[in-house]
Short mmCIF file of C-alpha atoms and ligand atoms in Angstrom, two decimals:
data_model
loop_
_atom_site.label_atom_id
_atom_site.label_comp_id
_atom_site.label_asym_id
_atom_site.label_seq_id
_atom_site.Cartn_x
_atom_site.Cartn_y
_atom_site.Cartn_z
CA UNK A 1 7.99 8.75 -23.92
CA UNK A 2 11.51 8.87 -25.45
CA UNK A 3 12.15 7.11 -28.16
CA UNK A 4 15.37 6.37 -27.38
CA UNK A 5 14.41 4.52 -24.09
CA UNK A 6 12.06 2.55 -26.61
CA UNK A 7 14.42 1.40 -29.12
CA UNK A 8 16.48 0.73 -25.85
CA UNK A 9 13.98 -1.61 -24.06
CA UNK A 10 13.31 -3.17 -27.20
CA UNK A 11 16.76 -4.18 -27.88
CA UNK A 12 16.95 -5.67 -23.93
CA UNK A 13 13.83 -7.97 -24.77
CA UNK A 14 15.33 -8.96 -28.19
CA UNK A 15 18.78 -9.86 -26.31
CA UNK A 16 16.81 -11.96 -23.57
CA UNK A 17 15.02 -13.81 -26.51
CA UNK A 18 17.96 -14.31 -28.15
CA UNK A 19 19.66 -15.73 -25.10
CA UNK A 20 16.16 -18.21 -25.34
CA UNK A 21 15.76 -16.24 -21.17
CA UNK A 22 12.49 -14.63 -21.85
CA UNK A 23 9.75 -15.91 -19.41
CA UNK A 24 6.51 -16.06 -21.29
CA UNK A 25 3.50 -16.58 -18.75
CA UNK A 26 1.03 -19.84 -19.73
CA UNK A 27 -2.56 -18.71 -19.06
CA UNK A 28 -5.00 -20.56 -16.85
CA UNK A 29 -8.61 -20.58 -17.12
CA UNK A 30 -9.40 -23.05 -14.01
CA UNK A 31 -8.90 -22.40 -9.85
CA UNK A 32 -5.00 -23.80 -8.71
CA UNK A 33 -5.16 -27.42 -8.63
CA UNK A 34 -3.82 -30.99 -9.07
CA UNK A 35 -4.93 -30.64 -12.81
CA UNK A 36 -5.13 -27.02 -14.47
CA UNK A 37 -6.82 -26.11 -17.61
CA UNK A 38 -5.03 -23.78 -20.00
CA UNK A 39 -6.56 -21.00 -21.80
CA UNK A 40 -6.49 -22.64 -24.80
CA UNK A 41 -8.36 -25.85 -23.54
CA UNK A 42 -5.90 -28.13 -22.68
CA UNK A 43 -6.15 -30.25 -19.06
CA UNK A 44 -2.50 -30.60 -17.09
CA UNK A 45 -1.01 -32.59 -14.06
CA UNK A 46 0.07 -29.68 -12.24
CA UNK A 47 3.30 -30.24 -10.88
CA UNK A 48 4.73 -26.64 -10.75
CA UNK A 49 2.89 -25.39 -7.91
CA UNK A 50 3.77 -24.38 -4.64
CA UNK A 51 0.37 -25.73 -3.59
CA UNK A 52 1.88 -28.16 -0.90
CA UNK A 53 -1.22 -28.86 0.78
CA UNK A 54 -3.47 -28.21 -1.74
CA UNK A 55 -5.04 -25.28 0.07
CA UNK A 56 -5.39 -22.97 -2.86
CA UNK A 57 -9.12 -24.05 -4.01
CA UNK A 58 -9.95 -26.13 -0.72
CA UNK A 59 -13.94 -25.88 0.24
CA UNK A 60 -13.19 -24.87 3.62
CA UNK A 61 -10.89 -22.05 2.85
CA UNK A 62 -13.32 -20.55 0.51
CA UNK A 63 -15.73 -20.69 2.28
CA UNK A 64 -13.95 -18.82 5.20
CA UNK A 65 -12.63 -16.31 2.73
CA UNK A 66 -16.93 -16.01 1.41
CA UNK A 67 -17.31 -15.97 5.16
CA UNK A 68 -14.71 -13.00 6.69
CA UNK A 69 -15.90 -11.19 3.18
CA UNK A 70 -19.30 -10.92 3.96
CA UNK A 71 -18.31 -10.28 7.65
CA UNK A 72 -15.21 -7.91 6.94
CA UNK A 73 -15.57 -6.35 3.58
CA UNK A 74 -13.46 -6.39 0.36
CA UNK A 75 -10.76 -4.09 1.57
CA UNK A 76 -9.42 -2.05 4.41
CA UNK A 77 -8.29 1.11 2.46
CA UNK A 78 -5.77 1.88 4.58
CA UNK A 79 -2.67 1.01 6.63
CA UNK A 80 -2.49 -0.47 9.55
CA UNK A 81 -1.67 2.11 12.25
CA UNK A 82 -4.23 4.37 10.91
CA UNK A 83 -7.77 2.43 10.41
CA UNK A 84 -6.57 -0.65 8.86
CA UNK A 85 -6.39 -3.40 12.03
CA UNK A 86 -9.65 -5.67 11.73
CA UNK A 87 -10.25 -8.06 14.70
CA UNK A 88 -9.57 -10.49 12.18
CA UNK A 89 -5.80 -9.62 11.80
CA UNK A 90 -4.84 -9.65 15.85
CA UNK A 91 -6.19 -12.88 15.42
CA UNK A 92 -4.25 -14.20 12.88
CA UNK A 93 -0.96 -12.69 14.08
CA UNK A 94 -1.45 -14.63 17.65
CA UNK A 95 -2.12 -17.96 15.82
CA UNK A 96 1.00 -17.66 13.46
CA UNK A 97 2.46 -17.06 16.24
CA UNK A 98 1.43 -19.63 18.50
CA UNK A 99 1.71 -22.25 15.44
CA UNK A 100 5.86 -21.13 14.94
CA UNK A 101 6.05 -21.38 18.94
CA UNK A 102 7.24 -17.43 19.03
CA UNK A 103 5.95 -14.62 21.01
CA UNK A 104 4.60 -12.49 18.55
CA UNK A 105 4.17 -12.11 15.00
CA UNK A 106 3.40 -9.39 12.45
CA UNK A 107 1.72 -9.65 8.54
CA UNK A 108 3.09 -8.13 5.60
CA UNK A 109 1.54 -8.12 2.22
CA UNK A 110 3.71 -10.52 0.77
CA UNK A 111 6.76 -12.16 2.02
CA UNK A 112 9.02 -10.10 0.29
CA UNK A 113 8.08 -7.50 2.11
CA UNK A 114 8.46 -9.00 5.60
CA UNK A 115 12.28 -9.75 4.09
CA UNK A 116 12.33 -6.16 2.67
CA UNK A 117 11.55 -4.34 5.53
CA UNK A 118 13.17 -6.57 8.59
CA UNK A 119 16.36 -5.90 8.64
CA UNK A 120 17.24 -2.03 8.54
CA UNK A 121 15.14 -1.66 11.53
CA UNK A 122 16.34 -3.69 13.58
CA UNK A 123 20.40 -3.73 13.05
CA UNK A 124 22.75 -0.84 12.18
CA UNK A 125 26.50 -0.05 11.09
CA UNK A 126 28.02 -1.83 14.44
CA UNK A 127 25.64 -5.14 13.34
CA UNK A 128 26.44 -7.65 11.20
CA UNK A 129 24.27 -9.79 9.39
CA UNK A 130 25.60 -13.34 7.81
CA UNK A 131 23.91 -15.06 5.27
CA UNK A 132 23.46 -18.25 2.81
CA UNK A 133 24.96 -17.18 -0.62
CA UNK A 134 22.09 -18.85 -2.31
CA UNK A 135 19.37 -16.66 -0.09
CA UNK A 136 16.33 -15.63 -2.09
CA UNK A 137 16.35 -12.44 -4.04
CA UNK A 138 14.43 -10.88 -0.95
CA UNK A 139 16.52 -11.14 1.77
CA UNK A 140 19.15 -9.87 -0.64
CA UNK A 141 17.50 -6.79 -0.85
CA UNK A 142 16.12 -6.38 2.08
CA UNK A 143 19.94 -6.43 3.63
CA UNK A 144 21.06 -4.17 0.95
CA UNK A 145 18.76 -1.87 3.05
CA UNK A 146 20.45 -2.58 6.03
CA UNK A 147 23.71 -0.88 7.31
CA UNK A 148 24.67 -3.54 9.01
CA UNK A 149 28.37 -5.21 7.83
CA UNK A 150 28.04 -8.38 5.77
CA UNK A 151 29.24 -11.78 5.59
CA UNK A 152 28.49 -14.00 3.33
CA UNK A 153 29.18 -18.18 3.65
CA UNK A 154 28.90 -20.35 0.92
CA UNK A 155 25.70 -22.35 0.06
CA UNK A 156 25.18 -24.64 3.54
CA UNK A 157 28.60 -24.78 4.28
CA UNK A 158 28.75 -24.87 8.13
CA UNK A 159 33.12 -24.33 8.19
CA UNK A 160 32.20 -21.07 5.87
CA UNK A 161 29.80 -19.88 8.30
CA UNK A 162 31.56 -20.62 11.15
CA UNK A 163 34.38 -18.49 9.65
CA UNK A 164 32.05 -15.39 8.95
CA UNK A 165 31.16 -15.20 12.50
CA UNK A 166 34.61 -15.38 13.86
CA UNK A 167 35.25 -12.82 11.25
CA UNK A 168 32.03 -10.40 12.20
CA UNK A 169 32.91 -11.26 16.50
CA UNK A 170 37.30 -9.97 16.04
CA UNK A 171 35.51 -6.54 14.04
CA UNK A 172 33.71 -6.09 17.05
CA UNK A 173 30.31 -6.65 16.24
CA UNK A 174 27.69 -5.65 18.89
CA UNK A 175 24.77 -7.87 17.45
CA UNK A 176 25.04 -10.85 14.95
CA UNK A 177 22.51 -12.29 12.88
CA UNK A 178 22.93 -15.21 10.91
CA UNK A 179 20.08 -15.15 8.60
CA UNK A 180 19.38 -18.69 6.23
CA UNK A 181 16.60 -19.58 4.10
CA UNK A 182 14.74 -22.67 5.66
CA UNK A 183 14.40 -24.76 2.55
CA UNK A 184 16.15 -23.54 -0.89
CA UNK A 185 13.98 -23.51 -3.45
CA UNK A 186 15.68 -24.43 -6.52
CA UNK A 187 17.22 -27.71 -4.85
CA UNK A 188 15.23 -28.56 -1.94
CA UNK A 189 18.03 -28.44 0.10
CA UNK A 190 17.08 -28.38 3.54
CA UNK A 191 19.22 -25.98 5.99
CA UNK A 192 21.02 -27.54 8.83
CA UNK A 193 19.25 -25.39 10.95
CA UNK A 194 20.25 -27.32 14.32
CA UNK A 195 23.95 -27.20 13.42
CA UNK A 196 23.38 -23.36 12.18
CA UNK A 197 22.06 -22.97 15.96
CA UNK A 198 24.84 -24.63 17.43
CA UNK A 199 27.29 -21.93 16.18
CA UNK A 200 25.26 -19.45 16.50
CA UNK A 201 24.84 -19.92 20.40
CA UNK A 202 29.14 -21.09 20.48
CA UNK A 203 29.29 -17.06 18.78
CA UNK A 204 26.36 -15.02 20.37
CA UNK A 205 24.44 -14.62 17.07
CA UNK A 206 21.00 -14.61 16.64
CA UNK A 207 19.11 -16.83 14.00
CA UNK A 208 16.62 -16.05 11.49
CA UNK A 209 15.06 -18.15 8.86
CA UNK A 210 13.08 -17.32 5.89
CA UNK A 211 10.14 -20.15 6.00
CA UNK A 212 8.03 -20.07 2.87
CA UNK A 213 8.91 -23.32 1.46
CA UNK A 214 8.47 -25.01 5.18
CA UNK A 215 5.53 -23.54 7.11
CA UNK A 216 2.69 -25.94 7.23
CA UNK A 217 4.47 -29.30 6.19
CA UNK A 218 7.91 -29.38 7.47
CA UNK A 219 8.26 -31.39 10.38
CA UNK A 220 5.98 -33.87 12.18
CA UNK A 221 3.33 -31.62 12.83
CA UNK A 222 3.93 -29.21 10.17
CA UNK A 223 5.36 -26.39 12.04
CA UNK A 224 8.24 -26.22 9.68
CA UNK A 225 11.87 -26.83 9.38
CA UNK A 226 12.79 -25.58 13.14
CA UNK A 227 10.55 -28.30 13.71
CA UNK A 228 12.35 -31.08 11.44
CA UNK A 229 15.36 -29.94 12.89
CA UNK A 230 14.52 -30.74 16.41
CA UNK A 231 14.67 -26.48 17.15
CA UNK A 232 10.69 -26.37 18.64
CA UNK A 233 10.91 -27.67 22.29
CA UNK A 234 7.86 -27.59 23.91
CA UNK A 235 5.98 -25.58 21.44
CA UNK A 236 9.04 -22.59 21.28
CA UNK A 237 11.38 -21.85 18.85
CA UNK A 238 14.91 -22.02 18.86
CA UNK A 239 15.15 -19.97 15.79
CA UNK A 240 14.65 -16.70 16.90
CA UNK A 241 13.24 -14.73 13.90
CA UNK A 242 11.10 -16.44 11.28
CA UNK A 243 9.79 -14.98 8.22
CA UNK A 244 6.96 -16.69 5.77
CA UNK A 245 4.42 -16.71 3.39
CA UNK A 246 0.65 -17.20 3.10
CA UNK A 247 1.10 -17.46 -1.03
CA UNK A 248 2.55 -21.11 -0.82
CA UNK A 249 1.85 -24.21 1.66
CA UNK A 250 -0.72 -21.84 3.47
CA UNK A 251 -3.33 -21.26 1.73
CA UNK A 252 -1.84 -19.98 -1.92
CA UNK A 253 -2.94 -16.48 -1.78
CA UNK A 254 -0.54 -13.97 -0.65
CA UNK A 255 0.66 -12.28 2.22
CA UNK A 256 3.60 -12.85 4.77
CA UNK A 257 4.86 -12.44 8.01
CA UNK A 258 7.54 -12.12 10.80
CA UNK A 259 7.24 -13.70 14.01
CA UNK A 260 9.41 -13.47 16.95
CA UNK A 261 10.36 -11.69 20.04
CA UNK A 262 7.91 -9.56 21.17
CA UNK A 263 10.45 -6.74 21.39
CA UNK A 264 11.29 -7.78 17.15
CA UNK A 265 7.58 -7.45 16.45
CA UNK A 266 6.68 -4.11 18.33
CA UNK A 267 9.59 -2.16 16.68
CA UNK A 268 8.92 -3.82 13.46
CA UNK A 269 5.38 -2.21 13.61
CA UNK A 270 6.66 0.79 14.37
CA UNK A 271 9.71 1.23 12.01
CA UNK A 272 9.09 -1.55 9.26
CA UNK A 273 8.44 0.52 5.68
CA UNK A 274 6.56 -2.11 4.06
CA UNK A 275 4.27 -2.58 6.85
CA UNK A 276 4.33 1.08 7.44
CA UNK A 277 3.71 2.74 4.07
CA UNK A 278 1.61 -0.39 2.07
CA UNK A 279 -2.30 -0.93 2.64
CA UNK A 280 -3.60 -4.04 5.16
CA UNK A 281 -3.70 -7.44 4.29
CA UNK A 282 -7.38 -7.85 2.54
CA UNK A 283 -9.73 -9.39 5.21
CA UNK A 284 -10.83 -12.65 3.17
CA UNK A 285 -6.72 -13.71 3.78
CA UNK A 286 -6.65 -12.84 6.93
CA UNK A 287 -10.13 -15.25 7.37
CA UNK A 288 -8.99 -17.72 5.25
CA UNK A 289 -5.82 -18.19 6.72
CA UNK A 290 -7.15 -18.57 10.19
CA UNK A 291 -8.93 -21.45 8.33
CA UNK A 292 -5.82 -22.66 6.95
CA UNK A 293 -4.42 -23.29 10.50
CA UNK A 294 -7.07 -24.45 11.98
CA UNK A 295 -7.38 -27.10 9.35
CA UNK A 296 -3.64 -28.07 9.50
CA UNK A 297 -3.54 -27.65 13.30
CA UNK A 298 -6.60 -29.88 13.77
CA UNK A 299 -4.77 -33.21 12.00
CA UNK A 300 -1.35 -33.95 9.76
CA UNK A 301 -3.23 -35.57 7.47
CA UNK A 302 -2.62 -33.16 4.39
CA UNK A 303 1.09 -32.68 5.32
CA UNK A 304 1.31 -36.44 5.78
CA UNK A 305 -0.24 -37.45 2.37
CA UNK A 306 2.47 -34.66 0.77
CA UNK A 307 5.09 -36.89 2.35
CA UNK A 308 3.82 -40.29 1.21
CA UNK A 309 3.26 -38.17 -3.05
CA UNK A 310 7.01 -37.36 -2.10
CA UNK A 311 8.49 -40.25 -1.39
CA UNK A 312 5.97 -42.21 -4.09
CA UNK A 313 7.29 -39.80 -6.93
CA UNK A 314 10.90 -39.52 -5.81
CA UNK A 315 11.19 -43.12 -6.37
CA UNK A 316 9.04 -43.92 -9.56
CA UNK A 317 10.74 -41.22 -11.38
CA UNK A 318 14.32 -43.04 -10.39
CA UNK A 319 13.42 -45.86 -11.42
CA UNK A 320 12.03 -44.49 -15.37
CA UNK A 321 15.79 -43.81 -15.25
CA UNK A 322 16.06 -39.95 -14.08
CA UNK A 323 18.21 -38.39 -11.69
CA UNK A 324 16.86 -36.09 -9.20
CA UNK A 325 18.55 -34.54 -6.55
CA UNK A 326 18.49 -36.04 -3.41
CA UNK A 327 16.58 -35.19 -0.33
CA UNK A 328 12.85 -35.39 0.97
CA UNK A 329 11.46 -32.37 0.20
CA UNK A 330 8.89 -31.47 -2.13
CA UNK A 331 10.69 -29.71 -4.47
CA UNK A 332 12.17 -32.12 -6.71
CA UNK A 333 14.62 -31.09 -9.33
CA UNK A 334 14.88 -33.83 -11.87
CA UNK A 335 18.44 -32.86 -13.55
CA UNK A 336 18.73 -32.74 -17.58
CA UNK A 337 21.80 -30.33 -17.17
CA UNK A 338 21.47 -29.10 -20.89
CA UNK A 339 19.16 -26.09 -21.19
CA UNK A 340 18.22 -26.91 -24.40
CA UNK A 341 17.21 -31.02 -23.67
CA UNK A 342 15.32 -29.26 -20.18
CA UNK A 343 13.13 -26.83 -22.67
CA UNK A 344 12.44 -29.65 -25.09
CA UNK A 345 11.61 -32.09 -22.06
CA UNK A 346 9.31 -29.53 -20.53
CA UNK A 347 7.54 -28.70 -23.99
CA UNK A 348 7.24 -32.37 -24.80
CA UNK A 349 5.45 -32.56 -21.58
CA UNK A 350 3.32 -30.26 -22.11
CA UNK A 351 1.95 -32.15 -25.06
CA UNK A 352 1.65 -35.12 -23.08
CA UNK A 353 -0.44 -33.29 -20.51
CA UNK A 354 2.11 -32.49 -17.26
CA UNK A 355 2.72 -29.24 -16.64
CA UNK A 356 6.29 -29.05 -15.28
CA UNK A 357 8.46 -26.07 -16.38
CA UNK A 358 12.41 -26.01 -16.72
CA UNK A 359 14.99 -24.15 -14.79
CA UNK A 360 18.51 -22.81 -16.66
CA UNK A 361 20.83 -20.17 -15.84
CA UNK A 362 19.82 -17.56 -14.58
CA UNK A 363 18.19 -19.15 -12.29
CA UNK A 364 20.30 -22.23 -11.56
CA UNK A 365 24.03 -22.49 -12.21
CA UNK A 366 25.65 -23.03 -15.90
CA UNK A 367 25.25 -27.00 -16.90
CA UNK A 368 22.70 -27.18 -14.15
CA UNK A 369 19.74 -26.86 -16.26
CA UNK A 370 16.69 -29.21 -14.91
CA UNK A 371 13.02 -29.52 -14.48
CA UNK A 372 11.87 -28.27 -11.08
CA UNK A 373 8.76 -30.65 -9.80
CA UNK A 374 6.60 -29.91 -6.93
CA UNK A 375 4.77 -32.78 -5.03
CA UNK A 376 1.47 -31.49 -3.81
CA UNK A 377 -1.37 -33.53 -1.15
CA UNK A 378 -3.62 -32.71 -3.64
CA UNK A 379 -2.15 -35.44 -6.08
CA UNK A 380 -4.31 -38.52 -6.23
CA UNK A 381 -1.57 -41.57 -7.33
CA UNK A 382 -2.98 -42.31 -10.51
CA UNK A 383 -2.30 -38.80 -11.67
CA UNK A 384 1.09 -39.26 -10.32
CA UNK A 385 1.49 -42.10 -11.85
CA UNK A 386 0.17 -40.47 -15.25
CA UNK A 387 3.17 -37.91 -15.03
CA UNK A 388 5.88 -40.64 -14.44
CA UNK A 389 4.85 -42.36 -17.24
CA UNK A 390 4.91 -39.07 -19.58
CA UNK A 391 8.15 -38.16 -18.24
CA UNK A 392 9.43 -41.70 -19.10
CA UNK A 393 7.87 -41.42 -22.61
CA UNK A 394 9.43 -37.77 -22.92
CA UNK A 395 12.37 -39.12 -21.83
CA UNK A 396 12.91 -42.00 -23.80
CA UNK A 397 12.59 -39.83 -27.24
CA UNK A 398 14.92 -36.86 -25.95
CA UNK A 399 17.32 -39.84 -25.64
CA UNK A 400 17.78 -38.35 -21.79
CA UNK A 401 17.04 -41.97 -20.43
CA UNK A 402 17.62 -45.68 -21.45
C1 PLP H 501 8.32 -17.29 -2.45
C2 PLP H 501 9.36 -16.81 -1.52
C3 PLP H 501 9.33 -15.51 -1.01
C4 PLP H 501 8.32 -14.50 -1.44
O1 PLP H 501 7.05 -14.83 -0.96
P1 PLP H 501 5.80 -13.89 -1.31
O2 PLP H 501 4.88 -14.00 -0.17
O3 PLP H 501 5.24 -14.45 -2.58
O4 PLP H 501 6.33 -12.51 -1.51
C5 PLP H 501 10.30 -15.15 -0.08
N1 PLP H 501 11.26 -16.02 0.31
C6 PLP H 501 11.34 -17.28 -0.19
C7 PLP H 501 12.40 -18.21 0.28
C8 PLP H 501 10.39 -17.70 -1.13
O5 PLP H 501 10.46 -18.93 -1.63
#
């Protein structure tokens, strides 16, 4: 290889050191849990997963995956439309589909792909698609794919939006989709999905929302933020194309989907280049997730114990004298603003035994440096209680609280 390209990548990783924006990896030796073991031997309060429900090493999901791989095999070797479509993968698409209240739905590999590969087939240069500014990196790219014009409104701001789609209606647009994720992941900010409907029905647009940090916990019954919204009447959805993932709430593994119109789902299969050109979902997912939903489906008892962890740790971590930001999701960004002070809070941690990393720009904003925690139904309240009390301690000798 050339030696020049070396001494070139080796400079890039010495710059992103030097900007202290190098990502090193921490290495687990134990199944995803409430409390993780490290490599080197050390026991941690998880509280960086996105193991809502605390699917990711339930019994009964692995014992459905042991199940579908006795049943099933390891791996399809193959893509879909030529021998790769198992019994066991119909039947998973009609239950995400019937969960989400939409006529159809179709599985990806991973949810990226399901962004990647949805829009270029389904708009072209007289579309326009309109999105969040703060979208995830996914939907970016998958509508750099896309022909379609662009409009983009700034972060939940309904005026904004509402001016991108008089904007995308006077150039004569002949479809519009306004396309939002469902939850943000870096704030928890929830999208106002029923005003986002309102102007998308005032303007003819359709709606589509990217649902992997919703699907099996927001709203009453799970269904996700179309359902905290008040957009799933009688079992349908109001949003009209939803994309998600298996790899968080769901089970932890990977995958994603689409679901939607029938029409949306049929072409997808047809014309989608992920789903076209990348091998099958491996059967154990596809069995496991059918287990997934029929656990979640069967009582709100997981989803309803995540709520009561949220709202628990929201306010005990107030009161040790941090600010978070606001909301009732989850995700719960306790700010430190200073990227340093967030990197010493987060190592400090660490030695205290909770394993909760730190956010700074790139990721978040300049000055908006913070620790991102993630409430799980697989916390017990002592452990939670455990982690308040480190971050207190932590706090108290970073001089971050009084
Ligand atoms: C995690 C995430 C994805 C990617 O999901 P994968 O299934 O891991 O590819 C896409 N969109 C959003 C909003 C996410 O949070």
């Amino acid at each position: 290889m050339s030696t020049e390209l070396i001494a070139h990548l080796q400079q890039e990783l010495a710059q992103t050191r030097e900007a202290g924006l190098f990502k090193s990896e921490r290495v687990i030796a134990t199944p995803q849990g409430a409390v993780v073991r490290t490599a080197d031997g050390r026991e941690l309060i998880n509280l960086c997963a996105n193991n809502y429900l605390g699917l990711s090493s339930h019994p009964r999901v692995v014992a459905a995956a042991h199940e579908a791989l006795r049943t099933h095999g390891y791996g399809m070797s193959s893509v879909r439309f030529i021998c790769g479509t198992q019994d066991l993968h119909k039947q998973l698409e009609a239950r995400i589909a019937q969960f989400l209240g939409t006529e159809d739905a179709i599985l990806y590999a991973a949810a990226f792909d399901a962004n990647g590969g949805l829009f270029e087939p389904l708009l072209g240069e007289q579309d326009a698609i309109i999105s969040d500014e703060l979208n995830h990196a996914s939907i970016i790219d998958g509508i750099r794919l896309c022909k379609a014009k662009r409009w983009r409104y700034k972060h939940n701001d309904m005026a904004d939006l509402e001016r991108c789609l008089r904007e995308a209606s006077e150039s004569g647009a002949r479809f519009k989709l306004v396309f939002t994720d469902g939850v943000f992941s870096m704030d928890g900010t929830v999208a106002q999905l029923d005003r986002i409907r309102a102007l998308c029905d005032q303007h003819g647009a359709l709606l589509g929302v990217d649902e992997c940090h919703a699907s099996g916990f927001m709203g009453a019954t799970g269904r996700g933020t179309h359902e905290h919204r008040g957009l799933l009447m009688g079992g349908k959805s109001r949003v009209d194309i939803i994309t998600g993932t298996l790899g968080k709430a769901l089970g932890g593994a990977s995958g994603g989907f689409t679901a939607g119109p029938r029409e949306v789902v049929e072409l997808l299969r047809q014309r989608s280049r992920p789903y076209l050109f990348s091998n099958t979902l491996m059967p154990a997912i596809a069995g496991a997730s059918l287990a997934v939903l029929d656990l979640i489906s069967e009582s709100t008892a997981l989803r309803d114990k995540l709520e009561v962890n949220t709202r628990w740790f929201r306010q005990a971590i107030t009161e040790a004298g941090f600010e978070i930001k606001p909301g009732d999701h989850p995700i719960v960004p306790i700010m430190v603003y200073d990227a340093v002070k967030a990197q010493q809070l987060s190592a400090r941690l660490l030695e205290l035994g909770v394993y909760a990393v730190g956010f700074f720009f790139p990721v978040v904003p300049k000055g908006q440096a913070r620790i991102r925690t993630q409430l799980s139904a697989a916390h017990e309240p002592e452990q939670l209680q455990r982690a308040v009390a480190a971050f207190r301690q932590a706090g108290l000798e970073l001089g971050l609280v009084k």
